[in-house]
C-alpha positions as a printed Julia matrix, in Angstrom:
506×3 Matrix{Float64}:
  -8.33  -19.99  35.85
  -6.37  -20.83  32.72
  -3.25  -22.65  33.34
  -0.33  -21.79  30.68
   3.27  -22.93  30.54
   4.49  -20.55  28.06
  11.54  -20.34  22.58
  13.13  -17.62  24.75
  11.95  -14.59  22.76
  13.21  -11.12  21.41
   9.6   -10.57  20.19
   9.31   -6.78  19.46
   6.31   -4.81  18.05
   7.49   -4.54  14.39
   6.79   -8.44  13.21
   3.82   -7.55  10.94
   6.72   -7.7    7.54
   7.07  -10.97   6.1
  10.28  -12.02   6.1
  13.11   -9.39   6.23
  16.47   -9.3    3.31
  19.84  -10.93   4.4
  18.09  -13.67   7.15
  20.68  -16.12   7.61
  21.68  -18.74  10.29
  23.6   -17.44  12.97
  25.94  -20.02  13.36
  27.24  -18.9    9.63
  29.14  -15.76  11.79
  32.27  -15.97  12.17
  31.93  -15.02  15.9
  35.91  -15.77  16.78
  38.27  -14.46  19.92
  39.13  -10.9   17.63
  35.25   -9.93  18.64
  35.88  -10.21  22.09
  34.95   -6.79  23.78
  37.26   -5.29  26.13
  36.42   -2.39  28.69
  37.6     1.1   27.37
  38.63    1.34  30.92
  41.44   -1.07  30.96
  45.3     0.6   30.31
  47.39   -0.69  27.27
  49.13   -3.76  29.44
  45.57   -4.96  31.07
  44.47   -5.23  27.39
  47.39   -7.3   26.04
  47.21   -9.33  29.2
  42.87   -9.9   28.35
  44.29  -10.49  24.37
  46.9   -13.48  25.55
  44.57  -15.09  27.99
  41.34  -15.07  25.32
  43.67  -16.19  22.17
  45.11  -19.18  24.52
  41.24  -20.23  24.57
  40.54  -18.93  20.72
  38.49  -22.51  19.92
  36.39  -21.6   23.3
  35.02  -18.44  21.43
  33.07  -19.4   18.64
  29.29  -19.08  16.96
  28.76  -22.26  16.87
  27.85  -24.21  19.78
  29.96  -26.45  21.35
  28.62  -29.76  22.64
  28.68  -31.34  26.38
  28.77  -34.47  28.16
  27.98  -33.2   31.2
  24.33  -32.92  31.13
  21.24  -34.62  29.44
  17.98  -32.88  28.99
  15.62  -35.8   29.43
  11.08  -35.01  28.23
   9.19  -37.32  30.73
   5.73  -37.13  29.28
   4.49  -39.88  31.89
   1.75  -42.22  30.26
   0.52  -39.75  27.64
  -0.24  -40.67  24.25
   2.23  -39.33  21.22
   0.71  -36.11  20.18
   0.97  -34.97  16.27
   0.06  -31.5   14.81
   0.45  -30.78  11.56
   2.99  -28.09   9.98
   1.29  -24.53   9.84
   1.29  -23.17   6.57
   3.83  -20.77   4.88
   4.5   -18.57   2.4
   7.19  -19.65  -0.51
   9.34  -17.02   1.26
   8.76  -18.86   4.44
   9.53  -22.34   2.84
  12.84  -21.32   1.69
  14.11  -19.63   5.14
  12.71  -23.15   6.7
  14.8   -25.32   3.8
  17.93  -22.81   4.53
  17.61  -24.03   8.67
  16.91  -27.59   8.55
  20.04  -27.74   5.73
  22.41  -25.62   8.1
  21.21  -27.8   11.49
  21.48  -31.34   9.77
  25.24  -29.94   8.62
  26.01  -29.05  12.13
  24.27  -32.45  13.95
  21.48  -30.46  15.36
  18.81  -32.35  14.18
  18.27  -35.37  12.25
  15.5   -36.98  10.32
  13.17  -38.59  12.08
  10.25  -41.41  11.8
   8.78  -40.25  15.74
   4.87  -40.49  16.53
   5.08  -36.9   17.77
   5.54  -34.25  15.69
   5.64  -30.21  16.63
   5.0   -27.35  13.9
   7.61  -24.79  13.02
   7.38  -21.06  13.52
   9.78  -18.71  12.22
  10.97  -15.42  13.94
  12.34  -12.52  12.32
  14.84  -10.69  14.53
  15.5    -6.94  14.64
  19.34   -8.02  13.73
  18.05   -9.21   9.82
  18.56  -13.47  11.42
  15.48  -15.57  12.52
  15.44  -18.0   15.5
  13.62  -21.12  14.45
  11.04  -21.75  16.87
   8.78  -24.67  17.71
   5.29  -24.9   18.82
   5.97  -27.24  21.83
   2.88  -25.71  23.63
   1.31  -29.64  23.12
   4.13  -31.4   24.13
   4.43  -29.53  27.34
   1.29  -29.44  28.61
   1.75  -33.08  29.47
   5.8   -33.12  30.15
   6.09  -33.21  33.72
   7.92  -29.93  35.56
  11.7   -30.25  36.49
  11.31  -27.8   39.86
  15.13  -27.6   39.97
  16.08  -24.27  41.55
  16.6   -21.02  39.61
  19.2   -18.88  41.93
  18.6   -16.03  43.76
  18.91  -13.29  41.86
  19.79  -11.11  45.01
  22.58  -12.91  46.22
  24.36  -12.89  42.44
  23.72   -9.05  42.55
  25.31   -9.02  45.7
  28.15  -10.8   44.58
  28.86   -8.94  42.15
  28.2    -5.29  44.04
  31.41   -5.76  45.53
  33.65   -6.43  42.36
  35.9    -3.76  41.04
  36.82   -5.78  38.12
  33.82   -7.9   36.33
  33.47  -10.17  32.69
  30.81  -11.48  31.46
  30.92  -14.51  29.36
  27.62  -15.44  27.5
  27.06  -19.26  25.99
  26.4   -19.38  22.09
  23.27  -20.58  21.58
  23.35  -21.88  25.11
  20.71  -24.6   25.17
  21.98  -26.28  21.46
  25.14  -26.95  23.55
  22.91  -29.54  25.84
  22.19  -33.09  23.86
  18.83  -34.78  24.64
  18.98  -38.91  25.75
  16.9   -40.62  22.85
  13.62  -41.0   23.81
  13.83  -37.34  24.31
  14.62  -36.76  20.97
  11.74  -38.97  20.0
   9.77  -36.41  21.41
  11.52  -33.12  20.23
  10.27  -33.94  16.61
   8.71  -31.27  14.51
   7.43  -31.13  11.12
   7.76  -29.11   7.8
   6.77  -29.23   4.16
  10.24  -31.29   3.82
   8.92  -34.11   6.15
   9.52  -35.06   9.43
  13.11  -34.26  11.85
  13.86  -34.29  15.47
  16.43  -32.83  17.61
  19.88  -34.42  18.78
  20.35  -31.48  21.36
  17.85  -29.0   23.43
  15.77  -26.52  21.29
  14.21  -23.53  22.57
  10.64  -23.71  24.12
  10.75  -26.49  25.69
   9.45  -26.99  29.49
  12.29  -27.73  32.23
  15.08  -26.55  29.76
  15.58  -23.62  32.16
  16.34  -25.98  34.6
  18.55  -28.36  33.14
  20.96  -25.69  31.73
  21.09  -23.99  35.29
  21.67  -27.26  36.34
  24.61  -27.76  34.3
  25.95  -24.1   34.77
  25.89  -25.0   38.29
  27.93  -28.04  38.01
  30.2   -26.24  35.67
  30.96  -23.15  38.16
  31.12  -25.93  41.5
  33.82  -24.3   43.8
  34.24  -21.31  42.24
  31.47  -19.26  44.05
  33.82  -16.56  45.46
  34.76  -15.59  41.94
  32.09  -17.0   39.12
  27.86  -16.61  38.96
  25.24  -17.99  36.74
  22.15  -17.06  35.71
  21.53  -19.7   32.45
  23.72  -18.8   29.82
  25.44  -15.37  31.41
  28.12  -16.39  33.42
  30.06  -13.53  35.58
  33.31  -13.69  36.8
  34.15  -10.89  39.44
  37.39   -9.9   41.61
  38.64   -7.16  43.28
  42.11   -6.83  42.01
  43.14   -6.97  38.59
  45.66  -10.01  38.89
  43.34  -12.49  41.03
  40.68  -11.34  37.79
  43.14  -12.98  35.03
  43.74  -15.78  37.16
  39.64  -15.78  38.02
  38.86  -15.82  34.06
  41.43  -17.86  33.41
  39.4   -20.43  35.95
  36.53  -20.59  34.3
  37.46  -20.34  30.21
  39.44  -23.44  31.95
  36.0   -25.22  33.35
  34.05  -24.37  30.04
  36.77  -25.71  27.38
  36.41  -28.97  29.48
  33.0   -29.19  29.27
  32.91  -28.83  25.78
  30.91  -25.58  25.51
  31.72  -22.33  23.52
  31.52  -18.59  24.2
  29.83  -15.99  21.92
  32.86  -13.62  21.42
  30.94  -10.48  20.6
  28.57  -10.87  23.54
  31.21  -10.95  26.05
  32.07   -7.92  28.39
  35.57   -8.43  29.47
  37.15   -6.11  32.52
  34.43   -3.83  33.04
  34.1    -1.67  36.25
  30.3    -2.01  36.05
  27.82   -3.73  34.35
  24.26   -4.03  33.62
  23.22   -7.97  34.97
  20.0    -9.09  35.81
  18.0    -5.94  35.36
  20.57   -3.96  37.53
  24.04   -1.73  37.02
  26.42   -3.44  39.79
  30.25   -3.18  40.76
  32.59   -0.82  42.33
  30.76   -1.71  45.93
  27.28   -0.84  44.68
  24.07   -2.53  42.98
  21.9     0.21  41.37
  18.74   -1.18  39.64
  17.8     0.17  36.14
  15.86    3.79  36.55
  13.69    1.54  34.56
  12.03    0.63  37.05
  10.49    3.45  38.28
  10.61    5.29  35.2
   6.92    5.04  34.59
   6.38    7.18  37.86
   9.02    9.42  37.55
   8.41   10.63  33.99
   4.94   10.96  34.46
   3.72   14.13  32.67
   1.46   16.86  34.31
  -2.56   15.68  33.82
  -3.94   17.95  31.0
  -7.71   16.62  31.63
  -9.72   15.56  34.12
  -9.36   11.99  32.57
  -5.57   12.31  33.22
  -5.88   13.52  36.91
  -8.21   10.61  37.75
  -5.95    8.02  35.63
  -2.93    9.46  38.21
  -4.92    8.81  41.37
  -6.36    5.54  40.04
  -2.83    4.43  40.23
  -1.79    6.06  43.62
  -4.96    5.32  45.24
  -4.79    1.62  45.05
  -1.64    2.0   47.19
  -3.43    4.43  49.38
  -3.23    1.91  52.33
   0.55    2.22  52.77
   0.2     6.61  52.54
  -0.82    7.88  55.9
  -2.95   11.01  55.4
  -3.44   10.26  51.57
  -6.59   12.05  51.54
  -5.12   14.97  52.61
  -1.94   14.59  50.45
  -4.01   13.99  47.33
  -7.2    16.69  48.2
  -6.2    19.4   45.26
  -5.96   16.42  42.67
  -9.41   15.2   43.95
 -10.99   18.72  43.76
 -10.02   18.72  39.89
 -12.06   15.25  38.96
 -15.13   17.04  41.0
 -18.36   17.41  38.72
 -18.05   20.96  38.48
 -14.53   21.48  37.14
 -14.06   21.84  33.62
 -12.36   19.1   32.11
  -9.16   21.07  30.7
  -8.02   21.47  34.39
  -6.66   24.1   36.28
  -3.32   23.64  37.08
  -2.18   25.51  40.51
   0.87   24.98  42.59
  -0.68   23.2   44.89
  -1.96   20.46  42.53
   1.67   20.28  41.12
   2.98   19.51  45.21
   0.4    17.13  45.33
   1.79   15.38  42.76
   5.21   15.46  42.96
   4.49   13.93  46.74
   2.16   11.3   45.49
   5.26   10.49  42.82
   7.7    10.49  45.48
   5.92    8.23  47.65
   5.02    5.18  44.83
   8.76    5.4   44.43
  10.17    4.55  47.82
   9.09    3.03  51.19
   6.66    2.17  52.53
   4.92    1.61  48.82
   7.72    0.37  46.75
   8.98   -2.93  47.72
  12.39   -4.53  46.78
  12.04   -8.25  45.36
  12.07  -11.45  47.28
  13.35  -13.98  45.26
  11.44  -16.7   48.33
   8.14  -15.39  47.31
   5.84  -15.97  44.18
   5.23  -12.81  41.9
   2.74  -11.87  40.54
   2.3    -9.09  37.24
  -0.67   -7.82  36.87
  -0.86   -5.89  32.86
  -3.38   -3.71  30.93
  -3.41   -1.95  27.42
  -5.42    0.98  26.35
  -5.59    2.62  22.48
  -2.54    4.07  22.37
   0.1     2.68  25.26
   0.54   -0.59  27.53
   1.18   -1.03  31.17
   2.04   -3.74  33.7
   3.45   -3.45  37.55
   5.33   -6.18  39.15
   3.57   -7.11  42.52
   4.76   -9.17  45.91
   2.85   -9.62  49.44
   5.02   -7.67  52.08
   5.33   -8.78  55.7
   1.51   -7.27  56.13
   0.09   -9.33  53.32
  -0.7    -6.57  51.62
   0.81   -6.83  47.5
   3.48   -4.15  47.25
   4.8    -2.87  43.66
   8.16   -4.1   43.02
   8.69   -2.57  39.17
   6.34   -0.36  37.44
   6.62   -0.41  33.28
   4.62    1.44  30.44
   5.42    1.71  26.77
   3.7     4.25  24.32
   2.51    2.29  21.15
   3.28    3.19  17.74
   0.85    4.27  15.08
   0.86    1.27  13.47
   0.73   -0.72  16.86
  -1.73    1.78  17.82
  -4.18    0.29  15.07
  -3.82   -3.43  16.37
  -6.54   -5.31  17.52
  -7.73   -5.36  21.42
  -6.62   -8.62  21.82
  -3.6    -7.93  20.04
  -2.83   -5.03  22.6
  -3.74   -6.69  25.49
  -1.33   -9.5   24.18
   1.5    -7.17  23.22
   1.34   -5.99  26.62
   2.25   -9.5   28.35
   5.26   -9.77  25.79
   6.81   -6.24  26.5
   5.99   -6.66  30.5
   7.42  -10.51  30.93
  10.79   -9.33  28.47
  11.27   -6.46  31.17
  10.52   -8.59  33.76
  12.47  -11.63  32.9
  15.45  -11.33  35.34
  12.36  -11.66  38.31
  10.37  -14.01  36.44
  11.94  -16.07  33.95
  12.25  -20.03  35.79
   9.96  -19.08  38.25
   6.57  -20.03  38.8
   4.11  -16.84  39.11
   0.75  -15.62  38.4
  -0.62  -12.84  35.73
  -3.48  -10.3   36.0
  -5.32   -9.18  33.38
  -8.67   -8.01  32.57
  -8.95   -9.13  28.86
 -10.98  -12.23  28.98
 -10.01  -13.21  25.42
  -6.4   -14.1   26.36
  -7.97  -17.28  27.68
  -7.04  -17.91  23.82
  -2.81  -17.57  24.37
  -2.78  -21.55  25.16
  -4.47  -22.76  22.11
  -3.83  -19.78  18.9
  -3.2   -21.39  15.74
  -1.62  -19.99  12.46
  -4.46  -17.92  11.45
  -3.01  -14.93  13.49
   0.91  -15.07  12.75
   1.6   -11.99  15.09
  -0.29  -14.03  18.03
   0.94  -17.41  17.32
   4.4   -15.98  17.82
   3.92  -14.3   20.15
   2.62  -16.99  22.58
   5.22  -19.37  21.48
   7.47  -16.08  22.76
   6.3   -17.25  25.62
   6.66  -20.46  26.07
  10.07  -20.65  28.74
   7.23  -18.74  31.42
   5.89  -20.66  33.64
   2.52  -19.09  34.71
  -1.54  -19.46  35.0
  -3.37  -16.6   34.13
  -6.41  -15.18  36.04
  -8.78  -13.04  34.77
  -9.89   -9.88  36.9
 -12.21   -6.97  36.43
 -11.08   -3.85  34.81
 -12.21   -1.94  37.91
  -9.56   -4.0   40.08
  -7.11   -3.1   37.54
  -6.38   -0.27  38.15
  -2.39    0.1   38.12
  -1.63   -1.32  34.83
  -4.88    0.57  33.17
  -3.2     3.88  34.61
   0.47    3.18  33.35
  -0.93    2.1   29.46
  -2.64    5.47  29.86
   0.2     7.62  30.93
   2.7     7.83  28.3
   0.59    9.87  25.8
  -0.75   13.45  25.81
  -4.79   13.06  25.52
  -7.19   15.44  23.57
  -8.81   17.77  26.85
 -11.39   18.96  23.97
């Protein structure tokens, strides 16, 4: 088994162009109170009342991070020795987006220059918003930084929370981990090296281990004593009431809290007076928590099997959950009697075949085969590409033992993904599955399936494959080991990277 502790990532499938027109820093954004949005539900007087409250706090809303003393993100590396790599090379286009960072971060105190023993290489980014995040390859420094197993929160009992609201804001920190400064000999150990020489950090970059848990730390010490009212999960903070008045006074609460502590508020992030939102991979408020169809998408949109390869991609899926189906055999016979050795392999389509199937749907999507999550229990994601889609389910042991699906994703690939490498796929798939995934997974410990042996590679890539290295720095906040299984025991994720595409029947 490969162990992997894997910058918080917007990775998408489109990062083969060099580096896109008009990249610059984000902090260069204006970002102030005016961008604040407002629900559409609100009347005329809520909104003025929203407009006073914000502009009383306009220095809290700003792109550029504030700076607190409540917290220290500290790198205990126990007795290991100072570990240097050497800067990956760029391209002169690359250079200058580096020169542009490292100019705008010393401005704003980010980093500093530094004469450290360690030293991490630079990776840059491109966004689908035209700006880069500046990421570090801290995969080194990592492996021997001890964990921090401080407590991510349940994401159940915030949903729960918030279910109940009629009136909810969400507040989201800018650039929430730059707002966290590092003790010294932590930023000894945050250095990193470019073709300009050698700097280090004065506050907490992205990618390294245990930041998770020092910013929910702080977040938690920022919202004590407001639980009836105010949630974290990292950098999105809710505030939820059920009456419009106790909600002004509510916000009012925490803006208070966070100007203390020093921190700012991206304006145009924030959601201000909504009657539902979307938080934590779920739409919640007005006395009801509705996860994403999302998550059972995959099923649900599942097109009618063309070919006798399609029908037995369909029961691959549902028969590995045959256990929890009483009389599945039954249930799925007219799918079965399509994949016999006799039938041709454009398949006949009756109406029986089609009741068959809409049962078999019905079933993966509810009791007893789909499981909600339990945020007491390790995950585990199990993913799979084929030539022309990816797939991934999110597993977790039930009260018999047995691994239940909890969220089922696929993803068609593009014609130009389509002609990626397999290792590139299999890859790609991981990225997609743990973005989707992240409200479950993200500062949690869990374990990941897949039947691509090569992967063993995502710990040590180096620059020769830019799409890979950045992608497995993309994944660098996960916590996980990866364990290799057969492709015969992978059944699930094989059939949902297969589904999402129409297939030749010859």
């Amino acid at each position: 088994m490969e162990k992997l502790k894997v910058c918080q990532f917007t990775a998408q499938g489109g990062d083969d162009a060099e580096w896109p027109e008009r990249v610059y820093y984000e902090g260069k954004c204006a970002g102030g109170v005016e961008e604040v949005n407002l629900s559409m539900t609100l009347g005329l007087m809520q909104r003025q009342q929203i407009q006073e409250l914000c502009t009383s706090y306009a220095p809290t809303f700003s792109a550029t991070p504030g700076l607190t003393e409540r917290a220290y993100h500290s790198i205990d590396t126990g007795n290991a020795h100072p570990i240097r790599v050497q800067p990956y090379r760029v391209s002169p286009q690359a250079k200058t987006a580096i020169e542009r960072e490292i100019q705008d971060m010393l401005q704003m105190g980010v980093i500093r220059p530094s004469e450290s023993a360690w030293a991490s290489p630079v990776v840059l980014v491109p966004k689908p918003d035209g700006e880069i995040r500046f990421c570090l390859d801290y995969r080194k420094l990592n492996a021997v930084t001890r964990p921090d197993n401080y407590p991510m929160p349940r994401t159940d009992e915030l949903l729960e929370k918030l279910g109940r609201a009629q009136f909810i804001s969400i507040l989201d920190l800018t650039k929430g981990y730059w707002q966290v400064p590092l003790d010294e000999s932590a930023k000894e150990r945050s250095a990193f090296i470019t073709h300009l020489g050698l700097y280090e950090f004065n506050v907490l970059p992205f990618g390294l281990r245990n930041a998770p848990a020092t910013f929910q730390r702080l977040v938690d010490g920022l919202l004590a004593g407001l639980g009836e009212y105010a949630v974290a999960y990292l950098d999105d903070v809710a505030i939820f009431s059920d009456s419009w008045a106790d909600h002004l006074e509510h916000l009012q609460k925490v803006l208070e809290r966070i100007r203390e502590a020093g921190l700012t508020v991206k304006a145009k992030k924030c959601q201000i007076g909504l009657n539902r939102v979307t938080y934590l991979g779920h739409q919640v408020g007005q006395g009801t928590i509705s996860p994403l169809q999302a998550k059972v998408d995959a099923i649900q949109k599942w097109p009618v099997p063309k070919s006798k390869k399609q029908v037995q991609s369909f029961l691959g899926l549902a028969g590995y959950y045959r256990r929890f189906v009483p009389h599945y055999s039954q249930i799925a016979a007219p799918l079965t009697d399509l994949t016999k050795k006799k039938q041709p392999n454009a398949v006949q389509w009756t109406g029986n075949c089609q009741k068959a199937f809409n049962k078999l749907k019905a079933t993966l999507m509810s009791d007893p085969v789909l499981r909600a999550p339990d945020f007491d229990k390790p995950f585990l994601v199990t993913t799979d590409a084929s030539e022309r889609g990816v797939g991934a389910v999110l597993m977790q042991k039930g009260p018999d033992q047995e691994f239940h699906p909890v969220v089922f994703l696929s993803k068609k690939l593009s014609e130009r993904e389509s002609n990626w490498s397999v290792t590139e796929k299999e890859c790609y798939a991981i990225v997609y599955a743990l973005e989707k995934l992240r409200p479950y997974v993200w500062g949690r410990r869990f374990h990941l399936q897949t039947d691509h042996a090569a992967l063993k590679w995502l710990h040590t890539v180096k620059e020769t494959n830019k799409k890979l290295l950045r992608w497995s720095l993309a994944l660098q906040d996960f916590d996980f080991d990866i364990q290799h299984i057969s492709g015969a025991s992978n059944k699930v994720a094989d059939a949902l990277s297969r589904e999402s595409f129409p297939e030749s029947t010859g």
